[in-house]
Coordinates of C-alpha atoms in Angstrom, one line a residue:
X313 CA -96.4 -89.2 36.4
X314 CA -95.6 -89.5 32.8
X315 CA -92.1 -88.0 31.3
X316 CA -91.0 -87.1 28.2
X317 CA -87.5 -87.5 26.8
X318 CA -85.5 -84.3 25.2
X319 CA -86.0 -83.5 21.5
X320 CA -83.4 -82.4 19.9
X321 CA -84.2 -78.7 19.1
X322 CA -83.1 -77.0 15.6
X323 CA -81.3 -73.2 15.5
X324 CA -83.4 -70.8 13.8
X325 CA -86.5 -72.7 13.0
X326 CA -89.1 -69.9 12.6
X327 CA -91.9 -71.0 11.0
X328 CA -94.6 -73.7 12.0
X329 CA -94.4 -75.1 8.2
X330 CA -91.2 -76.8 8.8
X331 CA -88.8 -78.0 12.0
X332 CA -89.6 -81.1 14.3
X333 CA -93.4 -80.3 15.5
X334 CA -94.2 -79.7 11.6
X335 CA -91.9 -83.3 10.5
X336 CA -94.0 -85.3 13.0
X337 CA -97.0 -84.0 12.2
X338 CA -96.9 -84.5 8.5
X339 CA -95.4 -88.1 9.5
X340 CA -98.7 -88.6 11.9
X341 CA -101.0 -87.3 8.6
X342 CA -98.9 -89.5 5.9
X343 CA -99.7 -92.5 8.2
X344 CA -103.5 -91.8 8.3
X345 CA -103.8 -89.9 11.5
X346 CA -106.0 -87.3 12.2
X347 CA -104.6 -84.0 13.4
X348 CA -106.6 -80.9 15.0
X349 CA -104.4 -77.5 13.1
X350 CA -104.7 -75.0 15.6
X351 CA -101.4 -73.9 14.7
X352 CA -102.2 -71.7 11.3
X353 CA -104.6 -69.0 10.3
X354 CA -106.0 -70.8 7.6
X355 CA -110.2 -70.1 7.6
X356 CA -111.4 -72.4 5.0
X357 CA -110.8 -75.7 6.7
X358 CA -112.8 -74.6 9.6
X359 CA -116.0 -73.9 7.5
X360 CA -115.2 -70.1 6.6
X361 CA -116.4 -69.0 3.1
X362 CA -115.9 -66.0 1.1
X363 CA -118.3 -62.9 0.3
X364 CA -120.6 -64.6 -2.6
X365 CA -120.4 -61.4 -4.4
X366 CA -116.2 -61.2 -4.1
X367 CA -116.7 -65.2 -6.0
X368 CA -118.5 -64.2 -8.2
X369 CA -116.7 -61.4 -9.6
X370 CA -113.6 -63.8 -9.9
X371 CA -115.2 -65.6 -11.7
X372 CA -117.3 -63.3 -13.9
X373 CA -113.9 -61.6 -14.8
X374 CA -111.4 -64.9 -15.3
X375 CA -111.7 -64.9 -18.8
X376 CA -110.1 -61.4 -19.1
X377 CA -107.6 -62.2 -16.5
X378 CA -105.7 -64.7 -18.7
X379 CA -102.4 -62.3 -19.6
X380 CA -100.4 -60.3 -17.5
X381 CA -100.8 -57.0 -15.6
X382 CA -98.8 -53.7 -14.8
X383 CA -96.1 -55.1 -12.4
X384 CA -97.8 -53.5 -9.9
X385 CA -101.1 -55.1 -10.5
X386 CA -104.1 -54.0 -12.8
X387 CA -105.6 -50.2 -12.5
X388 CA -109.0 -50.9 -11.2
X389 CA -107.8 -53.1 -8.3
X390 CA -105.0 -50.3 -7.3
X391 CA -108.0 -47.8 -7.3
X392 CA -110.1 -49.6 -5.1
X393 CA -107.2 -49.8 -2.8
X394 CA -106.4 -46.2 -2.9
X395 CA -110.1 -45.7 -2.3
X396 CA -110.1 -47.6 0.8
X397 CA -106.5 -46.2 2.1
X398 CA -108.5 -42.8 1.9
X399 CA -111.2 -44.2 3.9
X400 CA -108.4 -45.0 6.2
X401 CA -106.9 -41.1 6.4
X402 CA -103.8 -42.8 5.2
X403 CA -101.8 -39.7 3.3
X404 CA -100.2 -39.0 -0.2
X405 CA -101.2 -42.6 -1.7
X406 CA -102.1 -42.9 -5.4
X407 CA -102.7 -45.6 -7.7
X408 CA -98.6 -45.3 -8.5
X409 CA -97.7 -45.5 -4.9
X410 CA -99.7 -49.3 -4.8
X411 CA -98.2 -52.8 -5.6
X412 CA -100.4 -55.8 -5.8
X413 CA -98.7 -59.7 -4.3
X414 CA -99.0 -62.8 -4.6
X415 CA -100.3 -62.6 -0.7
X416 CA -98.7 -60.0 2.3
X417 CA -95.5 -62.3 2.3
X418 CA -94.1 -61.7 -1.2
X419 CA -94.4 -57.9 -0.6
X420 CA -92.5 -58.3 3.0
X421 CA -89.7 -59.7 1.1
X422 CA -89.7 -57.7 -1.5
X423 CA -89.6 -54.1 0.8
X424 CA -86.9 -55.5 2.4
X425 CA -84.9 -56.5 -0.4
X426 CA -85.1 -53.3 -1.8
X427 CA -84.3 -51.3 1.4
X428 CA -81.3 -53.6 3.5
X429 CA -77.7 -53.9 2.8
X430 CA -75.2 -56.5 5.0
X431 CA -75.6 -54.9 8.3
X432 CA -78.2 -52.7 8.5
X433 CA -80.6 -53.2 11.1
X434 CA -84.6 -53.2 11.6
X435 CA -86.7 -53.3 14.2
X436 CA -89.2 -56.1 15.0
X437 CA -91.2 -57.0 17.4
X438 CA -90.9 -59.7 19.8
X439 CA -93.2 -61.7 19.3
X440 CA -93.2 -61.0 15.3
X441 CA -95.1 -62.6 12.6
X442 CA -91.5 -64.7 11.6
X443 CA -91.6 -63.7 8.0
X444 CA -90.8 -60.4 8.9
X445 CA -87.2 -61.4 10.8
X446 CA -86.6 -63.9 7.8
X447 CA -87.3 -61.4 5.1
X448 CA -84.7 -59.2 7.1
X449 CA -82.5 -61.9 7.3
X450 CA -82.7 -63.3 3.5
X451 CA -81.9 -59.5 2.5
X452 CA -78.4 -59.3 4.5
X453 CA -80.1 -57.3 7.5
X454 CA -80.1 -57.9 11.4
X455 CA -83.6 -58.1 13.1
X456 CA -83.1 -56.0 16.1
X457 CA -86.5 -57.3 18.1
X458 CA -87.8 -54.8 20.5
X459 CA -90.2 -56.2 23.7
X460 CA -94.3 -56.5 23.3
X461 CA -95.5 -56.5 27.3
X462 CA -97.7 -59.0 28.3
X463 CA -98.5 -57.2 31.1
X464 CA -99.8 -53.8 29.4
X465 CA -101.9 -55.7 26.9
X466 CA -98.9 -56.7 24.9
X467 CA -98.0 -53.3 23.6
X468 CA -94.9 -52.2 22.3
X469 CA -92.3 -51.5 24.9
X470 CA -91.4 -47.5 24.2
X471 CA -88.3 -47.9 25.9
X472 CA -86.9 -50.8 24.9
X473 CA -87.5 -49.6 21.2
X474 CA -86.0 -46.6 22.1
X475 CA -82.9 -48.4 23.4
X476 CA -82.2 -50.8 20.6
X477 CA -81.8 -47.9 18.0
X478 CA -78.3 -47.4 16.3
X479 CA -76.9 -45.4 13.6
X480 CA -77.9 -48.9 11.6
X481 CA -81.3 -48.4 12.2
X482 CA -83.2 -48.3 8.7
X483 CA -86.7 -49.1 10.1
X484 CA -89.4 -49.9 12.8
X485 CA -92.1 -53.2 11.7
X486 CA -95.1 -52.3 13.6
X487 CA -97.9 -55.5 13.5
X488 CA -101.3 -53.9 14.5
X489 CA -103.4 -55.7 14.9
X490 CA -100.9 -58.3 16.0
X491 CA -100.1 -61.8 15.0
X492 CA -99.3 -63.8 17.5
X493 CA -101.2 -61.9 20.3
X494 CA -104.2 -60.0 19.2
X495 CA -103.2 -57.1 20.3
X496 CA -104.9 -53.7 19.0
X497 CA -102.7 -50.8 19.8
X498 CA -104.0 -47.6 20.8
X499 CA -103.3 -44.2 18.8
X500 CA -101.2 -42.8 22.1
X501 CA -98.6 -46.0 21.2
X502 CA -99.1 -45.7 17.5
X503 CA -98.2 -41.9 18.2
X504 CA -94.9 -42.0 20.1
X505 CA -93.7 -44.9 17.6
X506 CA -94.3 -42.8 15.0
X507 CA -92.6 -39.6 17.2
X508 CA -89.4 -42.0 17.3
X509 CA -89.1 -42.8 13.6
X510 CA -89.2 -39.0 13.0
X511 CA -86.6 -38.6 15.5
X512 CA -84.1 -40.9 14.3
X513 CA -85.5 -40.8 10.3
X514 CA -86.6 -44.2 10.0
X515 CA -89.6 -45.7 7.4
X516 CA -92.5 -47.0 9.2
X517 CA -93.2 -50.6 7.8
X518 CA -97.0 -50.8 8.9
X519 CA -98.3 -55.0 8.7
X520 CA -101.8 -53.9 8.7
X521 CA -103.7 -56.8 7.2
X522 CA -105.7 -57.6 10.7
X523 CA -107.4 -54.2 10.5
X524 CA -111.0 -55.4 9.4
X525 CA -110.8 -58.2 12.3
X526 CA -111.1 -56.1 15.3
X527 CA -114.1 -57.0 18.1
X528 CA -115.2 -55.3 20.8
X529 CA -116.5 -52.6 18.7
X530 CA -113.0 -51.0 18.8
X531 CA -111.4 -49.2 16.0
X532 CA -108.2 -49.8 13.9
X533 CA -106.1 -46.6 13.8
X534 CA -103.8 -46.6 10.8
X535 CA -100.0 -46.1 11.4
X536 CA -99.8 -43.8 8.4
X537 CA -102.4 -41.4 9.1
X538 CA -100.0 -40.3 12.2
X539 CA -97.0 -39.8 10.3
X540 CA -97.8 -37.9 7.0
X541 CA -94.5 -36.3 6.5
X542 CA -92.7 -40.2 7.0
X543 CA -92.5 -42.7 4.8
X544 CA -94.7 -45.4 5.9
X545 CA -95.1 -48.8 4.1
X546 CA -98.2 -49.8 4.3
X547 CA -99.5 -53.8 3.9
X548 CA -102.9 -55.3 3.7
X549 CA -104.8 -57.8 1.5
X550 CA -107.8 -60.2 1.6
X551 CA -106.7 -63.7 2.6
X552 CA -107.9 -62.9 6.5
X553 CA -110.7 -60.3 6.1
X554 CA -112.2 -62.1 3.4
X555 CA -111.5 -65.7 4.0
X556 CA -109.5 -66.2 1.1
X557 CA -106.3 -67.2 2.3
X558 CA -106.0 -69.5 -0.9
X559 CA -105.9 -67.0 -3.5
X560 CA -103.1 -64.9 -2.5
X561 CA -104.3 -61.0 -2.7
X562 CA -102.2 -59.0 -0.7
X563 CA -100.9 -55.1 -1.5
X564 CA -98.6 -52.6 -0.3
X565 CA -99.0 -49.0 -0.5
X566 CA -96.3 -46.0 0.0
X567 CA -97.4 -43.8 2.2
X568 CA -96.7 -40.4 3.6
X569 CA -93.5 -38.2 2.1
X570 CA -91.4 -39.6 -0.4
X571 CA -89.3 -37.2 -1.6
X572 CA -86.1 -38.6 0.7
X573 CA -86.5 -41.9 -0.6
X574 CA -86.2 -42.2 -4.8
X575 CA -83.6 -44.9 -4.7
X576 CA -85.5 -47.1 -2.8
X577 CA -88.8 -46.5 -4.8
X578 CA -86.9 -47.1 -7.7
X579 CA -85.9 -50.5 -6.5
X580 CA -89.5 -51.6 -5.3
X581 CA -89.9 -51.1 -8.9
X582 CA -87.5 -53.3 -10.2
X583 CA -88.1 -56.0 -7.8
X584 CA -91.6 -55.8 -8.6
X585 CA -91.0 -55.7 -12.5
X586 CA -88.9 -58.6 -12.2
X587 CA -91.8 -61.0 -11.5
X588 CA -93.8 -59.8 -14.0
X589 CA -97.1 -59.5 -11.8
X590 CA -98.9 -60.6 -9.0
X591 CA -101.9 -63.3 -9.6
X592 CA -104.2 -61.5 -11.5
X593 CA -107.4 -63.3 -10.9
X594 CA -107.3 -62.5 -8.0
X595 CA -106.1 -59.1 -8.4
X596 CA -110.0 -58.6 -10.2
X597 CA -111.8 -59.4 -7.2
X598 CA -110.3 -56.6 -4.9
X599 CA -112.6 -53.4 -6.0
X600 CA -115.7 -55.6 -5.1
X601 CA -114.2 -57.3 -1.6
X602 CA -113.4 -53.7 -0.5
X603 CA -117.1 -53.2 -1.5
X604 CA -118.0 -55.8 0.8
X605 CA -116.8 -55.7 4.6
X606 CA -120.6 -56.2 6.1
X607 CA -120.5 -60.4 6.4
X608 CA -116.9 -60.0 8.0
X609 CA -118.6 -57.8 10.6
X610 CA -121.3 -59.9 11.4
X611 CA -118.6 -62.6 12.5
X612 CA -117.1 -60.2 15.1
X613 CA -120.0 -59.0 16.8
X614 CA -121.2 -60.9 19.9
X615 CA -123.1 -64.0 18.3
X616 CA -120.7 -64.3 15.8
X617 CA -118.6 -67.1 15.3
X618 CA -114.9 -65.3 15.7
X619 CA -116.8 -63.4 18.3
X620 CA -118.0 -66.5 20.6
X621 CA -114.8 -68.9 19.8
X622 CA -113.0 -65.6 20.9
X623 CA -114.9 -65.8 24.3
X624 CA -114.9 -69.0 24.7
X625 CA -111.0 -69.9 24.1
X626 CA -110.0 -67.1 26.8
X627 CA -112.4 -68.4 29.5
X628 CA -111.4 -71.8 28.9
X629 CA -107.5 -71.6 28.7
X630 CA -107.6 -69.1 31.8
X631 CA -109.3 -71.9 33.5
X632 CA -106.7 -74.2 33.4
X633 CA -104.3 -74.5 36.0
X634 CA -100.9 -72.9 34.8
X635 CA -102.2 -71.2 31.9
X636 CA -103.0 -67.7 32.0
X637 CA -103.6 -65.4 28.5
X638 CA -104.7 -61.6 28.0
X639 CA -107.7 -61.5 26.1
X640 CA -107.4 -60.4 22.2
X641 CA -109.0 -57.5 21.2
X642 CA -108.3 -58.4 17.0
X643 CA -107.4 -61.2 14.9
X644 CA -108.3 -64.9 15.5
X645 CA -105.3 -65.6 17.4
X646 CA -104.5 -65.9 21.5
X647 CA -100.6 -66.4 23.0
X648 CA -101.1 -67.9 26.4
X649 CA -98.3 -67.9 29.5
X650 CA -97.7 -71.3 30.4
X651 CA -96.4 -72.5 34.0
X652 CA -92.6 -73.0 33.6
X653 CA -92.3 -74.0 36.9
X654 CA -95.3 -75.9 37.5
X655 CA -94.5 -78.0 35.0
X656 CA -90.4 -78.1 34.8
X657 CA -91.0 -77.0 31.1
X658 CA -87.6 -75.4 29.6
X659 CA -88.5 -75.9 26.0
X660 CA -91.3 -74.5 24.4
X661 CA -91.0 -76.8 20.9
X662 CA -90.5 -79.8 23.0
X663 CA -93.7 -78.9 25.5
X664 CA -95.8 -78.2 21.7
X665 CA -94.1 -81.6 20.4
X666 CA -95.3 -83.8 23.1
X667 CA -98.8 -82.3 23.1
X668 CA -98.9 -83.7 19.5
X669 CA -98.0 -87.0 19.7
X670 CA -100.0 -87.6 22.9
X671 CA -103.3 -85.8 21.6
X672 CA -102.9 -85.5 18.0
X673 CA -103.6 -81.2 18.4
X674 CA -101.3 -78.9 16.8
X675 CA -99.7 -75.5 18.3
X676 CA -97.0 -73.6 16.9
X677 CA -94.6 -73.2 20.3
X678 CA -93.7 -69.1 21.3
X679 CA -90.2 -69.4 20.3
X680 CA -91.5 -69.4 16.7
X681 CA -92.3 -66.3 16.7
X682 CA -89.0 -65.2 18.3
X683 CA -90.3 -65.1 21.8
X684 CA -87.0 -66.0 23.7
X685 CA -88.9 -67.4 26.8
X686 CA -90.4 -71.2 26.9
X687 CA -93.1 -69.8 28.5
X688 CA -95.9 -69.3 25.5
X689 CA -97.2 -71.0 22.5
X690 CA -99.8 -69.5 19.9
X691 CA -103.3 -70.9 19.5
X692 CA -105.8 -70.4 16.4
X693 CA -109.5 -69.9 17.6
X694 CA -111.0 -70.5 13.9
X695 CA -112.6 -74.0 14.5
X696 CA -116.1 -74.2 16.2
X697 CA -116.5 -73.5 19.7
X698 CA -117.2 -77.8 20.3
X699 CA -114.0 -78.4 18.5
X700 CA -112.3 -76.2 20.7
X701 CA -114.0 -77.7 23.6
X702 CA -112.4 -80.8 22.9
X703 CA -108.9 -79.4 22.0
X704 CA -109.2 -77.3 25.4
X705 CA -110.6 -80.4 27.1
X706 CA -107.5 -82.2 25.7
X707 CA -105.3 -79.5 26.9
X708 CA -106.4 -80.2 30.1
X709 CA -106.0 -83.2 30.4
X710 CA -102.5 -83.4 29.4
X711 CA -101.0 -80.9 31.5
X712 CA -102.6 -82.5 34.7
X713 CA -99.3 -84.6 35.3
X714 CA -97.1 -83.6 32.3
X715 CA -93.1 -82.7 33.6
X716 CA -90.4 -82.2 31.2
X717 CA -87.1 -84.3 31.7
X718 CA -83.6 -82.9 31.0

């Protein structure tokens, strides 16, 4: 039986772009090796290309995109957007109420800046997306992360939520469809969420940029269309939908009533004055990608390629002794149980560690998404379903006789 000594294992380490796993496996690449990225939802390396029409407007329009924009990004993009958060039943949005980034991520920050002071609390899920608990963090706040259960489809735990809300509370982070699980919530959870922000007077931050990924033929219900007299703040963009991760188009949109919340507006708008404007190249492609949602489909249907890799990656991990995993219903992502027992496993990073240096294939571990267990670890279904075959195959083989030593 092989063993594998302890690592030493760093506080707070929350994203898979840096900490030991990440250090070892941009040592393994510096020194030539070939690693399989499973651990990032990145399309283009796995043969994923965008809409030739959404290219082709980029690039029709870069010559007029050479100055800067409104702060909040150039009219015709924000009108596409408003046109589409219509098409969404999402309330009281107008062209002023939307704010173009550089990607989801800058805008995270950003709400959060503009909302938190030192001890003032938000809720996240658990698991999150980990921006959203560093963004809380970097803007003097506390994450306060309420329980997603495995065992109803990974939906928010009501109760728990409930529980963990204080007279600090300044807001709930709901991520549907959800990063790390692939979880699609229904309207009945989206409805007593919203029932408990209006209860205790909370903004509704909505992480919405899954919501054209969803198999199954299932719908996307969004969060703001329940709560029209809440603020909800609403984010989306193109770098998943439309396989653009590259070109950083992201937006956020206030939603709902606003008329309790003028100070915070007002600094939203000098946060988002202060960097001038988001990339505006790709700001110009956004009224033609929300144009063109078709080819995305295509991929999620059954034949398609998120489709079958989808289908494939559940059968196969569920097949392996010690692994189980509920099956996503959005999103290209799985989080799978692992075996504690079975396989004497009390660190998560460690168990993701090992796996690299033995196979070369990379995971980000559960605890990096703030999962407190060791019990879980996050994979990316974007490469072909032979890749995976091999990185399942691999998998396999290395959890036949892998134990963890103390």
């Amino acid at each position: 039986m092989r063993t594998f000594e302890k690592s030493t294992k760093l506080d707070n380490v929350c994203y898979d772009i840096r900490g030991p796993v990440m250090d070892e496996a941009n040592r393994m690449i510096a020194a030539g090796e070939s690693i399989v990225k499973l651990n990032i939802g990145n399309p283009a390396p796995f043969g994923f290309r965008a809409p030739e029409a959404v290219l082709k407007m980029m690039a029709e329009n870069l010559p007029n995109t050479e100055g800067y924009s409104d702060s909040k990004g150039i009219w015709e993009a924000r009108k596409a957007i408003v046109d589409y958060c219509q098409s969404k039943h999402m309330p009281n949005v107008t062209e002023n109420d939307v704010y173009t980034g550089n990607g989801v991520s800058e805008l995270i920050t950003l709400s959060m800046q503009g909302l938190l002071n030192n001890g003032d609390e938000i809720l996240v899920p658990a698991p999150d997306y980990p921006l959203w608990t560093a963004s809380v963090t970097l803007a003097g706040g506390t994450a306060v992360h309420y329980i997603c259960d495995e065992q109803s489809e990974w939906y928010p735990d009501i109760e728990d939520m409930k529980s963990k809300i204080t007279d600090k509370t300044k807001g709930i982070v709901v991520i549907n469809p959800n990063n790390p699980t692939g979880a699609l919530y229904p309207k009945e959870i989206l409805e007593q969420i919203a029932e408990l922000a209006r209860e205790h007077e909370l903004i509704l931050f909505a992480d919405e940029i899954y919501d054209r990924l969803v198999l199954d033929g299932l719908e996307h219900i969004s969060l703001a269309g329940l709560a029209p007299d809440l603020l909800t703040v609403s984010f989306n963009g193109l770098s998943k939908s439309h396989l653009i991760a590259g070109y950083r188009c992201g937006w956020m949109c206030l939603c709902g009533d606003k008329s309790k919340a003028k100070g915070y507006i007002e600094g939203i708008n000098l946060l988002s004055s202060m960097r001038l404007c988001s990339n505006v190249p790709a700001q110009s492609l956004i009224p033609a990608a929300l144009e063109h949602l078709e080819s995305t489909k295509e991929l999620l249907a059954p034949g398609g390629r998120i489709y079958e890799q989808r289908e494939y990656i559940y059968d196969a991990v569920n097949e392996i002794p010690g692994l189980t995993a509920v099956k996503p219903k959005a999103a290209f992502y799985m989080f799978p149980k692992i075996d504690t027992k079975k396989f004497e496993i009390y660190d998560d990073e460690k168990f993701v560690l090992d796996f690299l240096k033995e196979k070369k294939i990379l995971f980000t571990h559960g605890g990096g998404f703030h999962w407190e267990q060791p019990d879980h670890f996050r994979i990316v279904y974007l490469p072909y379903v032979e890749d995976l075959r091999k990185a399942m195959g691999a998998l396999k083989d290395f959890l036949k006789d892998y134990r963890q030593l103390r």
